[in-house]
mmCIF file of C-alpha atoms and ligand atoms in Angstrom:
data_model
loop_
_atom_site.group_PDB
_atom_site.id
_atom_site.type_symbol
_atom_site.label_atom_id
_atom_site.label_comp_id
_atom_site.label_asym_id
_atom_site.label_seq_id
_atom_site.Cartn_x
_atom_site.Cartn_y
_atom_site.Cartn_z
ATOM 1 C CA UNK A 25 79.494 101.323 186.477
ATOM 2 C CA UNK A 26 81.317 104.011 188.461
ATOM 3 C CA UNK A 27 82.961 106.328 185.961
ATOM 4 C CA UNK A 28 86.217 106.796 187.740
ATOM 5 C CA UNK A 29 88.135 107.316 184.534
ATOM 6 C CA UNK A 30 91.384 109.213 184.109
ATOM 7 C CA UNK A 31 90.150 110.825 180.870
ATOM 8 C CA UNK A 32 93.414 112.634 180.151
ATOM 9 C CA UNK A 33 95.513 109.464 180.121
ATOM 10 C CA UNK A 34 93.456 107.122 177.977
ATOM 11 C CA UNK A 35 95.110 105.311 175.091
ATOM 12 C CA UNK A 36 93.332 103.874 172.060
ATOM 13 C CA UNK A 37 92.245 100.707 173.818
ATOM 14 C CA UNK A 38 89.205 98.494 174.254
ATOM 15 C CA UNK A 39 87.242 98.729 177.457
ATOM 16 C CA UNK A 40 83.895 97.191 178.364
ATOM 17 C CA UNK A 41 80.952 99.595 178.289
ATOM 18 C CA UNK A 42 77.689 99.000 180.119
ATOM 19 C CA UNK A 43 75.627 98.467 176.961
ATOM 20 C CA UNK A 44 76.091 97.237 173.398
ATOM 21 C CA UNK A 45 73.629 97.031 170.507
ATOM 22 C CA UNK A 46 72.884 93.819 168.655
ATOM 23 C CA UNK A 47 70.584 92.911 165.792
ATOM 24 C CA UNK A 48 70.337 89.535 164.034
ATOM 25 C CA UNK A 49 69.568 88.714 160.398
ATOM 26 C CA UNK A 50 67.774 85.408 160.010
ATOM 27 C CA UNK A 51 65.272 83.987 157.509
ATOM 28 C CA UNK A 52 65.762 86.932 155.193
ATOM 29 C CA UNK A 53 65.231 89.841 157.607
ATOM 30 C CA UNK A 54 66.897 91.915 160.317
ATOM 31 C CA UNK A 55 65.175 91.858 163.677
ATOM 32 C CA UNK A 56 64.403 95.066 165.535
ATOM 33 C CA UNK A 57 67.672 95.120 167.471
ATOM 34 C CA UNK A 58 68.240 95.814 171.162
ATOM 35 C CA UNK A 59 70.720 96.929 173.765
ATOM 36 C CA UNK A 60 72.209 94.134 175.839
ATOM 37 C CA UNK A 61 74.665 93.952 178.729
ATOM 38 C CA UNK A 62 76.561 90.715 177.866
ATOM 39 C CA UNK A 63 79.929 91.688 176.287
ATOM 40 C CA UNK A 64 80.512 88.172 174.907
ATOM 41 C CA UNK A 65 79.365 87.057 171.444
ATOM 42 C CA UNK A 66 77.936 83.530 171.174
ATOM 43 C CA UNK A 67 78.109 82.199 167.612
ATOM 44 C CA UNK A 68 78.515 78.925 165.687
ATOM 45 C CA UNK A 69 81.964 77.361 165.692
ATOM 46 C CA UNK A 70 81.615 77.300 161.904
ATOM 47 C CA UNK A 71 80.451 80.931 161.559
ATOM 48 C CA UNK A 72 81.166 82.657 158.240
ATOM 49 C CA UNK A 73 83.272 85.271 160.022
ATOM 50 C CA UNK A 74 85.480 82.602 161.595
ATOM 51 C CA UNK A 75 85.955 80.500 158.456
ATOM 52 C CA UNK A 76 85.978 83.037 155.622
ATOM 53 C CA UNK A 77 86.336 86.446 157.313
ATOM 54 C CA UNK A 78 82.925 87.662 156.222
ATOM 55 C CA UNK A 79 82.916 90.886 158.212
ATOM 56 C CA UNK A 80 82.940 94.647 157.831
ATOM 57 C CA UNK A 81 83.151 97.452 160.354
ATOM 58 C CA UNK A 82 83.051 101.209 160.843
ATOM 59 C CA UNK A 83 84.552 103.717 163.235
ATOM 60 C CA UNK A 84 83.158 107.059 164.398
ATOM 61 C CA UNK A 85 83.263 109.194 167.512
ATOM 62 C CA UNK A 86 80.881 110.929 169.896
ATOM 63 C CA UNK A 87 81.991 114.229 171.427
ATOM 64 C CA UNK A 88 80.853 116.243 174.439
ATOM 65 C CA UNK A 89 80.395 119.905 173.521
ATOM 66 C CA UNK A 90 81.324 122.849 175.729
ATOM 67 C CA UNK A 91 77.656 123.259 176.679
ATOM 68 C CA UNK A 92 77.328 119.581 177.618
ATOM 69 C CA UNK A 93 75.532 118.174 174.544
ATOM 70 C CA UNK A 94 76.642 114.927 172.899
ATOM 71 C CA UNK A 95 77.245 115.049 169.161
ATOM 72 C CA UNK A 96 78.499 112.720 166.428
ATOM 73 C CA UNK A 97 80.226 113.728 163.214
ATOM 74 C CA UNK A 98 78.684 112.829 159.838
ATOM 75 C CA UNK A 99 77.412 109.382 160.904
ATOM 76 C CA UNK A 100 75.353 109.189 157.698
ATOM 77 C CA UNK A 101 78.624 108.736 155.787
ATOM 78 C CA UNK A 102 79.651 105.845 158.040
ATOM 79 C CA UNK A 103 76.236 104.257 157.533
ATOM 80 C CA UNK A 104 76.570 104.577 153.760
ATOM 81 C CA UNK A 105 80.108 103.175 153.777
ATOM 82 C CA UNK A 106 78.948 100.183 155.842
ATOM 83 C CA UNK A 107 76.188 99.600 153.300
ATOM 84 C CA UNK A 108 78.815 99.714 150.514
ATOM 85 C CA UNK A 109 80.996 97.250 152.453
ATOM 86 C CA UNK A 110 78.018 94.908 152.918
ATOM 87 C CA UNK A 111 77.250 94.914 149.181
ATOM 88 C CA UNK A 112 80.810 93.936 148.291
ATOM 89 C CA UNK A 113 80.995 91.199 150.940
ATOM 90 C CA UNK A 114 77.526 89.718 150.262
ATOM 91 C CA UNK A 115 76.296 90.684 153.720
ATOM 92 C CA UNK A 116 72.606 91.645 153.976
ATOM 93 C CA UNK A 117 72.475 95.427 154.052
ATOM 94 C CA UNK A 118 71.163 97.400 156.953
ATOM 95 C CA UNK A 119 69.323 100.644 156.336
ATOM 96 C CA UNK A 120 70.631 104.133 157.181
ATOM 97 C CA UNK A 121 67.733 104.380 159.663
ATOM 98 C CA UNK A 122 68.745 101.188 161.447
ATOM 99 C CA UNK A 123 72.348 102.413 161.735
ATOM 100 C CA UNK A 124 71.221 105.749 163.157
ATOM 101 C CA UNK A 125 68.780 104.100 165.560
ATOM 102 C CA UNK A 126 71.548 101.811 166.873
ATOM 103 C CA UNK A 127 73.923 104.774 167.240
ATOM 104 C CA UNK A 128 71.378 106.900 169.103
ATOM 105 C CA UNK A 129 70.435 104.071 171.460
ATOM 106 C CA UNK A 130 74.028 103.012 172.142
ATOM 107 C CA UNK A 131 75.492 106.437 172.845
ATOM 108 C CA UNK A 132 72.526 107.517 174.932
ATOM 109 C CA UNK A 133 72.690 104.391 177.088
ATOM 110 C CA UNK A 134 76.443 104.827 177.606
ATOM 111 C CA UNK A 135 76.355 108.618 177.885
ATOM 112 C CA UNK A 136 78.396 108.669 181.108
ATOM 113 C CA UNK A 137 81.281 107.221 179.063
ATOM 114 C CA UNK A 138 81.376 110.250 176.757
ATOM 115 C CA UNK A 139 84.480 112.106 177.975
ATOM 116 C CA UNK A 140 84.142 115.675 179.266
ATOM 117 C CA UNK A 141 84.745 118.602 176.912
ATOM 118 C CA UNK A 142 88.388 119.576 176.794
ATOM 119 C CA UNK A 143 89.693 116.285 178.235
ATOM 120 C CA UNK A 144 91.302 115.277 174.944
ATOM 121 C CA UNK A 145 89.370 111.999 174.988
ATOM 122 C CA UNK A 146 86.329 110.977 172.921
ATOM 123 C CA UNK A 147 83.875 108.099 172.794
ATOM 124 C CA UNK A 148 84.890 105.758 169.966
ATOM 125 C CA UNK A 149 81.978 103.898 168.395
ATOM 126 C CA UNK A 150 82.654 100.670 166.517
ATOM 127 C CA UNK A 151 79.767 99.334 164.394
ATOM 128 C CA UNK A 152 80.435 95.891 162.885
ATOM 129 C CA UNK A 153 78.589 93.271 160.941
ATOM 130 C CA UNK A 154 79.543 89.638 160.382
ATOM 131 C CA UNK A 155 78.464 86.174 159.271
ATOM 132 C CA UNK A 156 77.408 84.437 162.485
ATOM 133 C CA UNK A 157 75.715 81.353 161.022
ATOM 134 C CA UNK A 158 77.562 78.152 160.008
ATOM 135 C CA UNK A 159 79.010 77.673 156.548
ATOM 136 C CA UNK A 160 81.625 75.186 155.343
ATOM 137 C CA UNK A 161 81.514 75.429 151.544
ATOM 138 C CA UNK A 162 82.737 78.886 150.468
ATOM 139 C CA UNK A 163 79.482 80.861 150.518
ATOM 140 C CA UNK A 164 77.807 83.711 152.405
ATOM 141 C CA UNK A 165 76.720 82.800 155.937
ATOM 142 C CA UNK A 166 73.049 81.953 156.579
ATOM 143 C CA UNK A 167 72.852 84.291 159.599
ATOM 144 C CA UNK A 168 74.422 87.651 160.437
ATOM 145 C CA UNK A 169 74.815 89.972 163.379
ATOM 146 C CA UNK A 170 75.039 93.763 163.316
ATOM 147 C CA UNK A 171 76.606 95.062 166.492
ATOM 148 C CA UNK A 172 77.715 98.402 167.834
ATOM 149 C CA UNK A 173 80.050 98.870 170.784
ATOM 150 C CA UNK A 174 81.731 101.928 172.258
ATOM 151 C CA UNK A 175 84.616 102.881 174.516
ATOM 152 C CA UNK A 176 86.276 106.115 175.630
ATOM 153 C CA UNK A 177 89.645 106.578 173.905
ATOM 154 C CA UNK A 178 92.631 108.893 173.811
ATOM 155 C CA UNK A 179 95.054 109.451 170.909
ATOM 156 C CA UNK A 180 95.614 106.641 168.380
ATOM 157 C CA UNK A 181 99.346 107.319 168.176
ATOM 158 C CA UNK A 182 101.295 107.659 171.417
ATOM 159 C CA UNK A 183 102.308 111.271 171.922
ATOM 160 C CA UNK A 184 99.060 112.659 170.492
ATOM 161 C CA UNK A 185 99.743 115.440 168.036
ATOM 162 C CA UNK A 186 103.536 114.884 167.917
ATOM 163 C CA UNK A 187 104.849 114.063 164.438
ATOM 164 C CA UNK A 188 105.434 110.381 163.742
ATOM 165 C CA UNK A 189 107.943 108.499 161.604
ATOM 166 C CA UNK A 190 106.597 105.937 159.146
ATOM 167 C CA UNK A 191 108.150 103.559 156.615
ATOM 168 C CA UNK A 192 107.373 102.498 153.084
ATOM 169 C CA UNK A 193 106.096 98.926 153.210
ATOM 170 C CA UNK A 194 107.141 96.118 150.884
ATOM 171 C CA UNK A 195 103.740 94.534 151.448
ATOM 172 C CA UNK A 196 100.402 95.513 149.935
ATOM 173 C CA UNK A 197 97.261 96.046 151.975
ATOM 174 C CA UNK A 198 94.825 95.762 149.087
ATOM 175 C CA UNK A 199 94.802 94.231 145.614
ATOM 176 C CA UNK A 200 93.808 96.114 142.453
ATOM 177 C CA UNK A 201 90.033 95.598 142.051
ATOM 178 C CA UNK A 202 90.010 94.040 145.530
ATOM 179 C CA UNK A 203 88.523 95.304 148.789
ATOM 180 C CA UNK A 204 90.766 98.284 149.630
ATOM 181 C CA UNK A 205 87.919 100.729 149.097
ATOM 182 C CA UNK A 206 85.620 99.118 151.675
ATOM 183 C CA UNK A 207 86.096 98.580 155.395
ATOM 184 C CA UNK A 208 86.455 94.797 155.377
ATOM 185 C CA UNK A 209 88.033 93.182 158.434
ATOM 186 C CA UNK A 210 90.212 91.142 156.092
ATOM 187 C CA UNK A 211 92.069 94.284 154.935
ATOM 188 C CA UNK A 212 93.285 94.773 158.480
ATOM 189 C CA UNK A 213 94.341 91.131 158.871
ATOM 190 C CA UNK A 214 96.408 91.744 155.714
ATOM 191 C CA UNK A 215 98.170 94.673 157.369
ATOM 192 C CA UNK A 216 99.058 93.044 160.707
ATOM 193 C CA UNK A 217 102.352 91.446 159.688
ATOM 194 C CA UNK A 218 103.597 94.589 157.961
ATOM 195 C CA UNK A 219 102.446 96.671 160.936
ATOM 196 C CA UNK A 220 104.302 94.472 163.382
ATOM 197 C CA UNK A 221 107.476 94.787 161.292
ATOM 198 C CA UNK A 222 107.158 98.574 161.161
ATOM 199 C CA UNK A 223 106.686 98.775 164.941
ATOM 200 C CA UNK A 224 109.661 96.478 165.568
ATOM 201 C CA UNK A 225 111.788 98.833 163.480
ATOM 202 C CA UNK A 226 110.577 101.841 165.462
ATOM 203 C CA UNK A 227 108.001 103.234 163.000
ATOM 204 C CA UNK A 228 104.466 104.182 163.945
ATOM 205 C CA UNK A 229 102.868 103.038 160.663
ATOM 206 C CA UNK A 230 103.404 101.911 157.084
ATOM 207 C CA UNK A 231 102.946 103.859 153.901
ATOM 208 C CA UNK A 232 101.438 101.494 151.339
ATOM 209 C CA UNK A 233 102.055 102.141 147.664
ATOM 210 C CA UNK A 234 99.637 101.235 144.896
ATOM 211 C CA UNK A 235 99.594 97.457 144.531
ATOM 212 C CA UNK A 236 99.614 97.583 140.713
ATOM 213 C CA UNK A 237 102.742 99.636 139.987
ATOM 214 C CA UNK A 238 104.209 100.584 143.391
ATOM 215 C CA UNK A 239 104.832 104.096 142.159
ATOM 216 C CA UNK A 240 101.881 105.906 143.754
ATOM 217 C CA UNK A 241 100.983 106.737 147.350
ATOM 218 C CA UNK A 242 97.931 104.905 148.702
ATOM 219 C CA UNK A 243 97.363 105.122 152.455
ATOM 220 C CA UNK A 244 98.445 103.644 155.785
ATOM 221 C CA UNK A 245 96.898 100.709 157.625
ATOM 222 C CA UNK A 246 94.274 102.940 159.230
ATOM 223 C CA UNK A 247 94.308 106.426 157.718
ATOM 224 C CA UNK A 248 94.452 108.403 154.451
ATOM 225 C CA UNK A 249 97.308 110.788 153.592
ATOM 226 C CA UNK A 250 97.161 114.551 153.270
ATOM 227 C CA UNK A 251 100.033 116.611 151.871
ATOM 228 C CA UNK A 252 100.688 120.338 151.699
ATOM 229 C CA UNK A 253 102.615 121.875 148.785
ATOM 230 C CA UNK A 254 105.143 124.723 149.057
ATOM 231 C CA UNK A 255 102.482 127.133 147.836
ATOM 232 C CA UNK A 256 99.937 125.988 150.421
ATOM 233 C CA UNK A 257 97.754 123.603 148.398
ATOM 234 C CA UNK A 258 96.173 120.548 150.005
ATOM 235 C CA UNK A 259 96.842 117.358 148.018
ATOM 236 C CA UNK A 260 95.224 113.998 148.802
ATOM 237 C CA UNK A 261 95.818 110.716 146.948
ATOM 238 C CA UNK A 262 93.062 109.349 144.745
ATOM 239 C CA UNK A 263 92.873 105.615 144.097
ATOM 240 C CA UNK A 264 90.278 102.872 143.738
ATOM 241 C CA UNK A 265 92.020 100.759 146.348
ATOM 242 C CA UNK A 266 92.027 103.162 149.312
ATOM 243 C CA UNK A 267 89.262 103.681 151.841
ATOM 244 C CA UNK A 268 87.174 106.814 151.195
ATOM 245 C CA UNK A 269 87.918 108.436 154.556
ATOM 246 C CA UNK A 270 85.155 110.563 156.070
ATOM 247 C CA UNK A 271 87.841 112.711 157.715
ATOM 248 C CA UNK A 272 89.706 113.223 154.431
ATOM 249 C CA UNK A 273 86.526 114.163 152.557
ATOM 250 C CA UNK A 274 85.644 116.588 155.351
ATOM 251 C CA UNK A 275 89.125 118.133 155.375
ATOM 252 C CA UNK A 276 88.959 118.697 151.629
ATOM 253 C CA UNK A 277 85.725 120.624 152.150
ATOM 254 C CA UNK A 278 87.083 122.556 155.138
ATOM 255 C CA UNK A 279 90.263 123.473 153.235
ATOM 256 C CA UNK A 280 88.403 124.703 150.177
ATOM 257 C CA UNK A 281 85.262 126.274 151.619
ATOM 258 C CA UNK A 282 86.316 127.464 155.063
ATOM 259 C CA UNK A 283 90.054 128.091 154.788
ATOM 260 C CA UNK A 284 90.018 129.177 151.135
ATOM 261 C CA UNK A 285 92.773 126.762 150.116
ATOM 262 C CA UNK A 286 93.252 125.093 146.782
ATOM 263 C CA UNK A 287 92.587 121.363 146.976
ATOM 264 C CA UNK A 288 93.767 118.598 144.656
ATOM 265 C CA UNK A 289 92.404 115.061 144.886
ATOM 266 C CA UNK A 290 94.555 113.153 142.425
ATOM 267 C CA UNK A 291 97.075 110.388 141.954
ATOM 268 C CA UNK A 292 100.189 111.197 143.988
ATOM 269 C CA UNK A 293 103.469 109.750 142.735
ATOM 270 C CA UNK A 294 105.790 108.552 145.469
ATOM 271 C CA UNK A 295 108.590 110.384 143.647
ATOM 272 C CA UNK A 296 106.902 113.757 144.319
ATOM 273 C CA UNK A 297 106.576 113.226 148.084
ATOM 274 C CA UNK A 298 109.891 115.011 148.884
ATOM 275 C CA UNK A 299 108.454 118.135 147.226
ATOM 276 C CA UNK A 300 105.707 118.491 149.865
ATOM 277 C CA UNK A 301 106.347 120.609 152.957
ATOM 278 C CA UNK A 302 103.843 118.970 155.317
ATOM 279 C CA UNK A 303 102.366 115.499 155.562
ATOM 280 C CA UNK A 304 99.697 114.019 157.804
ATOM 281 C CA UNK A 305 97.523 110.973 158.336
ATOM 282 C CA UNK A 306 93.819 111.548 158.698
ATOM 283 C CA UNK A 307 91.056 109.344 160.006
ATOM 284 C CA UNK A 308 88.562 108.993 162.818
ATOM 285 C CA UNK A 309 91.069 107.333 165.139
ATOM 286 C CA UNK A 310 94.093 109.257 163.864
ATOM 287 C CA UNK A 311 92.211 112.616 163.646
ATOM 288 C CA UNK A 312 95.166 114.335 161.931
ATOM 289 C CA UNK A 313 98.508 112.888 162.930
ATOM 290 C CA UNK A 314 101.423 114.830 161.487
ATOM 291 C CA UNK A 315 104.132 112.798 159.751
ATOM 292 C CA UNK A 316 107.656 114.159 160.334
ATOM 293 C CA UNK A 317 109.561 111.684 158.198
ATOM 294 C CA UNK A 318 109.135 108.743 155.884
ATOM 295 C CA UNK A 319 111.779 106.051 155.643
ATOM 296 C CA UNK A 320 112.093 104.537 152.177
ATOM 297 C CA UNK A 321 114.366 101.531 152.584
ATOM 298 C CA UNK A 322 116.900 103.490 154.621
ATOM 299 C CA UNK A 323 116.545 106.753 152.702
ATOM 300 C CA UNK A 324 114.751 109.430 154.741
ATOM 301 C CA UNK A 325 112.254 111.928 153.432
ATOM 302 C CA UNK A 326 112.086 114.668 156.086
ATOM 303 C CA UNK A 327 109.336 117.269 155.938
ATOM 304 C CA UNK A 328 110.132 120.921 156.599
ATOM 305 C CA UNK A 329 107.672 120.868 159.522
ATOM 306 C CA UNK A 330 110.118 118.609 161.410
ATOM 307 C CA UNK A 331 109.646 116.128 164.272
ATOM 308 C CA UNK A 332 108.670 118.560 167.040
ATOM 309 C CA UNK A 333 105.296 119.903 166.084
ATOM 310 C CA UNK A 334 102.582 120.022 163.446
ATOM 311 C CA UNK A 335 103.250 122.207 160.447
ATOM 312 C CA UNK A 336 101.235 125.460 160.284
ATOM 313 C CA UNK A 337 98.817 124.403 157.535
ATOM 314 C CA UNK A 338 98.015 121.026 159.087
ATOM 315 C CA UNK A 339 97.577 122.778 162.447
ATOM 316 C CA UNK A 340 95.003 125.107 160.896
ATOM 317 C CA UNK A 341 93.169 122.160 159.357
ATOM 318 C CA UNK A 342 93.343 120.284 162.667
ATOM 319 C CA UNK A 343 92.000 123.216 164.696
ATOM 320 C CA UNK A 344 89.160 123.837 162.268
ATOM 321 C CA UNK A 345 88.127 120.192 161.957
ATOM 322 C CA UNK A 346 88.248 119.466 165.694
ATOM 323 C CA UNK A 347 86.513 122.792 166.392
ATOM 324 C CA UNK A 348 83.619 121.659 164.203
ATOM 325 C CA UNK A 349 83.599 118.161 165.701
ATOM 326 C CA UNK A 350 83.607 119.444 169.281
ATOM 327 C CA UNK A 351 80.859 121.913 168.464
ATOM 328 C CA UNK A 352 82.643 125.249 169.027
ATOM 329 C CA UNK A 353 82.947 126.171 165.344
ATOM 330 C CA UNK A 354 79.917 126.320 163.109
ATOM 331 C CA UNK A 355 79.529 123.118 161.097
ATOM 332 C CA UNK A 356 78.498 122.877 157.468
ATOM 333 C CA UNK A 357 74.840 121.881 157.102
ATOM 334 C CA UNK A 358 74.132 118.299 158.173
ATOM 335 C CA UNK A 359 77.573 117.461 159.581
ATOM 336 C CA UNK A 360 76.634 117.276 163.247
ATOM 337 C CA UNK A 361 74.145 114.760 164.580
ATOM 338 C CA UNK A 362 73.128 115.372 168.168
ATOM 339 C CA UNK A 363 72.301 112.444 170.443
ATOM 340 C CA UNK A 364 69.211 113.385 172.422
HETATM 341 N N1 PLP B 408 91.933 104.355 155.767
HETATM 342 C C1 PLP B 408 91.812 103.223 156.475
HETATM 343 C C2 PLP B 408 92.464 101.994 155.967
HETATM 344 C C3 PLP B 408 91.068 103.226 157.682
HETATM 345 O O1 PLP B 408 90.944 102.119 158.397
HETATM 346 C C4 PLP B 408 90.475 104.416 158.117
HETATM 347 C C5 PLP B 408 89.688 104.455 159.345
HETATM 348 O O2 PLP B 408 88.513 104.450 159.358
HETATM 349 C C6 PLP B 408 90.645 105.570 157.341
HETATM 350 C C7 PLP B 408 91.374 105.491 156.177
HETATM 351 C C8 PLP B 408 90.041 106.866 157.760
HETATM 352 O O3 PLP B 408 88.673 106.875 157.511
HETATM 353 P P1 PLP B 408 87.692 107.776 158.364
HETATM 354 O O4 PLP B 408 88.168 109.156 158.232
HETATM 355 O O5 PLP B 408 86.376 107.569 157.706
HETATM 356 O O6 PLP B 408 87.737 107.265 159.745
HETATM 357 C C1 COI B 409 89.078 104.439 162.496
HETATM 358 O O1 COI B 409 89.777 105.437 162.357
HETATM 359 O O2 COI B 409 87.947 104.475 162.963
HETATM 360 C C2 COI B 409 89.560 103.123 162.115
HETATM 361 O O3 COI B 409 88.771 102.273 161.918
HETATM 362 C C3 COI B 409 90.988 102.891 162.000
HETATM 363 C C4 COI B 409 91.341 101.692 162.772
HETATM 364 C C5 COI B 409 92.521 101.060 162.152
HETATM 365 C C6 COI B 409 91.504 101.989 164.221
#
């Protein structure tokens, strides 16, 4: 494939890479796995994923460093989270080693799709695992596929690092004791209708409140929240029904150990949101997207940082995190995995 790509103008969109990884689970074991060129999946018309949404996925990125190396950011945490998702969805687990082997093979084979350093684009890697064998009674599928695909992407939200406006949703994305804390495809199906409504009303995303009491902040459809207090503390919501974001866990570490900030990981009441001075969404796709205002049924909560640019604390977190990810700031031990 000729790589005539306008790296600076990519959106967050699917494109077909040269290679994808596939491994099949059958008769109680995963096969060795291989890279293939066919971008189409051939599965039973009665596959578990099609009938009962038995699927989980991950998202991580590969970056080109200033000196031309290709690195990934904490992929061991994505592997572990996929294993946790598999357990909860009765999908046969893959090992950390298998995940890493697939990642290494995939990114290496598609290395000319890893955007150049400084282009603002990255290679998004999407591992996913699903019931491919037929099942009609409600039960786990008899066969599964573990796949990994990749595509170069730009910013998740149009406008890149410009603050976004979001709204408080009347829908829930996850039930108490449900699947909010794993990366099940079904959680995202749950969020589509609410997401479409938010977009139609001119908002970039939804803020979901806790499904039990609707008094606490949970997360958005695809990212965790971070808040900054007047006295410069980083606060992130804690809940059993939100996804344990790799980005959020990394930012907490960066804030505390590199930037010397105080960090609180705790329940965040929706009623205290107006007291924060900065707000952002964090995730692999979102990186850190600043939130300028939150619309609560017509009532606006506007952050002091405004709608023009990132607030100063979030900017510092953003620069430090992306500096580590792109390889020009020293990373804590074990955070960077180089693809060789
Ligand atoms: N929350 C949800 C619902 C997500 O889909 C994601 C994306 O992966 C995140 C949070 C952020 O997680 P991470 O930082 O691991 O990408
Ligand atoms: C990611 O950030 O990798 C995600 O999976 C979020 C997704 C909604 C694009």
